[in-house]
């Protein structure tokens, strides 16, 4: 009888041990499944953000060029490129020597008045800040507007002409 009781006790202990392992495994499986679900949700969120950016960018995609006024030079040769993904590059070079150059890239938003607001991020430690605003004209060109969104006095001098539906960079 003692042998049967001992064998039954061992079998019960083994059964409880296996059940405990199954419980632990189930918790690990649940945690893994949750991590996978969270990862898929984040991918879907990122895809959604990318789709919104692309939809906002669609009417503006292309390359815009012009020579903007400059205080200390005869002008700034400017190339502004809007990518299908909703990003931009903005390049300027002094017309007089072409040596002094400025480059920026980032994302942009469209405000409630239809003004394109370029969000520049100088480095990873700084928050993106608006650095230039533009408005689309009837011909599809972009006019650099004042900080308050009003048109400059000499609209023609601040107009970037759409050169291409394709994103091209300044060489």
Tab-separated table of C-alpha atoms in Angstrom:
chain	number	residue	atom	x	y	z
A	1	UNK	CA	0.000	0.000	0.000
A	2	UNK	CA	2.842	2.332	0.851
A	3	UNK	CA	4.380	1.596	-2.547
A	4	UNK	CA	1.151	2.438	-4.347
A	5	UNK	CA	0.824	5.647	-2.306
A	6	UNK	CA	4.439	6.609	-3.086
A	7	UNK	CA	3.992	5.911	-6.798
A	8	UNK	CA	0.726	7.871	-6.835
A	9	UNK	CA	2.431	10.776	-5.041
A	10	UNK	CA	5.296	10.793	-7.546
A	11	UNK	CA	2.854	10.630	-10.476
A	12	UNK	CA	0.821	13.469	-8.971
A	13	UNK	CA	3.947	15.565	-8.427
A	14	UNK	CA	5.090	14.952	-12.005
A	15	UNK	CA	1.635	15.814	-13.321
A	16	UNK	CA	1.546	19.048	-11.329
A	17	UNK	CA	5.060	19.883	-12.513
A	18	UNK	CA	4.101	19.362	-16.140
A	19	UNK	CA	0.964	21.446	-15.666
A	20	UNK	CA	3.062	24.219	-14.146
A	21	UNK	CA	5.407	24.069	-17.135
A	22	UNK	CA	2.421	24.280	-19.473
A	23	UNK	CA	1.162	27.315	-17.537
A	24	UNK	CA	4.564	28.964	-17.776
A	25	UNK	CA	4.804	28.104	-21.461
A	26	UNK	CA	1.328	29.507	-22.054
A	27	UNK	CA	2.340	32.783	-20.397
A	28	UNK	CA	5.471	32.935	-22.563
A	29	UNK	CA	3.412	32.144	-25.669
A	30	UNK	CA	0.908	34.843	-24.733
A	31	UNK	CA	3.696	37.378	-24.174
A	32	UNK	CA	5.268	36.462	-27.513
A	33	UNK	CA	1.914	36.712	-29.277
A	34	UNK	CA	1.306	40.128	-27.688
A	35	UNK	CA	4.760	41.340	-28.759
A	36	UNK	CA	4.050	40.197	-32.330
A	37	UNK	CA	0.657	41.932	-32.290
A	38	UNK	CA	2.227	45.141	-30.951
A	39	UNK	CA	4.902	44.987	-33.637
A	40	UNK	CA	2.321	44.499	-36.393
A	41	UNK	CA	0.243	47.376	-34.997
A	42	UNK	CA	3.307	49.657	-35.052
A	43	UNK	CA	4.072	48.680	-38.653
A	44	UNK	CA	0.459	49.424	-39.599
A	45	UNK	CA	0.655	52.792	-37.799
A	46	UNK	CA	3.893	53.687	-39.612
A	47	UNK	CA	2.360	52.625	-42.941
A	48	UNK	CA	-0.671	54.793	-42.180
A	49	UNK	CA	1.534	57.812	-41.410
A	50	UNK	CA	3.483	57.220	-44.621
A	51	UNK	CA	0.243	56.987	-46.609
A	52	UNK	CA	-1.012	60.287	-45.166
A	53	UNK	CA	2.309	62.004	-45.934
A	54	UNK	CA	2.224	60.677	-49.492
A	55	UNK	CA	-1.372	61.879	-49.969
A	56	UNK	CA	-0.482	65.357	-48.682
A	57	UNK	CA	2.628	65.496	-50.876
A	58	UNK	CA	0.964	64.261	-54.081
A	59	UNK	CA	-0.154	67.674	-55.434
A	60	UNK	CA	3.313	69.127	-54.787
A	61	UNK	CA	5.645	66.322	-55.912
A	62	UNK	CA	8.331	67.584	-58.236
A	63	UNK	CA	11.287	69.914	-58.590
A	64	UNK	CA	11.013	73.678	-58.206
A	65	UNK	CA	13.784	76.105	-59.117
A	66	UNK	CA	14.401	79.806	-58.937
A	67	UNK	CA	16.723	82.588	-57.927
A	68	UNK	CA	15.598	84.198	-54.682
A	69	UNK	CA	16.786	87.618	-53.486
A	70	UNK	CA	19.779	87.716	-51.135
A	71	UNK	CA	20.978	90.529	-48.889
A	72	UNK	CA	24.711	90.063	-49.517
A	73	UNK	CA	24.749	88.560	-53.024
A	74	UNK	CA	23.079	88.934	-56.375
A	75	UNK	CA	20.806	86.011	-55.520
A	76	UNK	CA	20.375	82.515	-54.187
A	77	UNK	CA	19.999	79.729	-56.727
A	78	UNK	CA	17.341	77.572	-55.077
A	79	UNK	CA	16.146	74.042	-55.782
A	80	UNK	CA	13.242	72.658	-53.767
A	81	UNK	CA	12.289	69.012	-54.261
A	82	UNK	CA	9.135	67.373	-52.905
A	83	UNK	CA	9.345	63.585	-52.824
A	84	UNK	CA	6.381	61.216	-53.273
A	85	UNK	CA	6.946	59.982	-49.697
A	86	UNK	CA	6.135	63.411	-48.262
A	87	UNK	CA	9.663	64.613	-47.653
A	88	UNK	CA	11.662	67.417	-49.165
A	89	UNK	CA	15.153	68.640	-49.921
A	90	UNK	CA	15.982	72.324	-50.088
A	91	UNK	CA	19.262	73.472	-51.604
A	92	UNK	CA	20.605	76.983	-52.067
A	93	UNK	CA	23.859	78.368	-53.437
A	94	UNK	CA	25.047	81.957	-53.792
A	95	UNK	CA	24.774	83.002	-57.436
A	96	UNK	CA	27.983	85.054	-57.284
A	97	UNK	CA	30.334	82.211	-56.398
A	98	UNK	CA	28.315	79.039	-55.888
A	99	UNK	CA	30.741	78.096	-53.133
A	100	UNK	CA	28.533	78.965	-50.188
A	101	UNK	CA	25.792	76.378	-50.066
A	102	UNK	CA	22.918	75.520	-47.777
A	103	UNK	CA	21.171	72.158	-47.665
A	104	UNK	CA	18.187	71.031	-45.650
A	105	UNK	CA	15.788	68.137	-45.779
A	106	UNK	CA	12.889	66.938	-43.703
A	107	UNK	CA	9.123	66.795	-43.761
A	108	UNK	CA	6.513	69.438	-44.332
A	109	UNK	CA	2.950	70.184	-43.366
A	110	UNK	CA	0.164	72.097	-45.043
A	111	UNK	CA	-1.496	74.607	-42.717
A	112	UNK	CA	-5.180	75.580	-42.682
A	113	UNK	CA	-4.516	78.305	-45.293
A	114	UNK	CA	-2.835	75.928	-47.747
A	115	UNK	CA	0.647	77.191	-46.893
A	116	UNK	CA	3.460	74.626	-47.108
A	117	UNK	CA	5.470	74.777	-43.901
A	118	UNK	CA	8.900	73.156	-44.132
A	119	UNK	CA	9.933	71.567	-40.862
A	120	UNK	CA	13.701	71.692	-40.555
A	121	UNK	CA	15.594	69.509	-38.128
A	122	UNK	CA	19.172	70.716	-37.892
A	123	UNK	CA	20.283	67.705	-35.878
A	124	UNK	CA	18.772	64.810	-33.955
A	125	UNK	CA	18.858	66.717	-30.668
A	126	UNK	CA	16.716	69.633	-31.827
A	127	UNK	CA	13.006	69.618	-32.424
A	128	UNK	CA	11.791	70.220	-35.942
A	129	UNK	CA	11.049	73.915	-36.415
A	130	UNK	CA	9.383	75.776	-39.280
A	131	UNK	CA	12.015	77.532	-41.355
A	132	UNK	CA	10.264	78.518	-44.576
A	133	UNK	CA	6.717	78.809	-45.834
A	134	UNK	CA	5.479	78.589	-49.437
A	135	UNK	CA	2.180	78.909	-51.233
A	136	UNK	CA	1.189	77.290	-54.524
A	137	UNK	CA	0.039	79.670	-57.270
A	138	UNK	CA	-2.410	79.038	-60.129
A	139	UNK	CA	0.371	77.784	-62.433
A	140	UNK	CA	1.591	75.212	-59.897
A	141	UNK	CA	4.672	77.222	-58.911
A	142	UNK	CA	5.592	77.968	-55.301
A	143	UNK	CA	5.894	81.439	-53.795
A	144	UNK	CA	8.017	81.924	-50.682
A	145	UNK	CA	5.691	83.832	-48.349
A	146	UNK	CA	6.333	85.929	-45.261
A	147	UNK	CA	6.390	84.313	-41.818
A	148	UNK	CA	2.753	85.333	-41.277
A	149	UNK	CA	1.723	83.689	-44.568
A	150	UNK	CA	1.208	86.903	-46.534
A	151	UNK	CA	2.600	87.327	-50.028
A	152	UNK	CA	5.828	89.315	-50.441
A	153	UNK	CA	5.709	92.674	-52.238
A	154	UNK	CA	7.643	91.312	-55.230
A	155	UNK	CA	5.924	87.959	-55.796
A	156	UNK	CA	7.900	87.215	-58.966
A	157	UNK	CA	11.234	87.536	-57.126
A	158	UNK	CA	10.113	84.957	-54.555
A	159	UNK	CA	8.660	82.395	-56.975
A	160	UNK	CA	10.122	78.927	-57.482
A	161	UNK	CA	9.026	77.580	-60.863
A	162	UNK	CA	7.969	73.948	-61.149
A	163	UNK	CA	10.459	72.372	-63.561
A	164	UNK	CA	9.581	68.726	-63.302
A	165	UNK	CA	7.071	66.273	-61.917
A	166	UNK	CA	10.077	64.189	-60.932
A	167	UNK	CA	12.239	64.820	-57.893
A	168	UNK	CA	15.675	66.041	-59.054
A	169	UNK	CA	18.437	67.443	-56.871
A	170	UNK	CA	20.818	70.364	-57.359
A	171	UNK	CA	24.141	69.357	-58.891
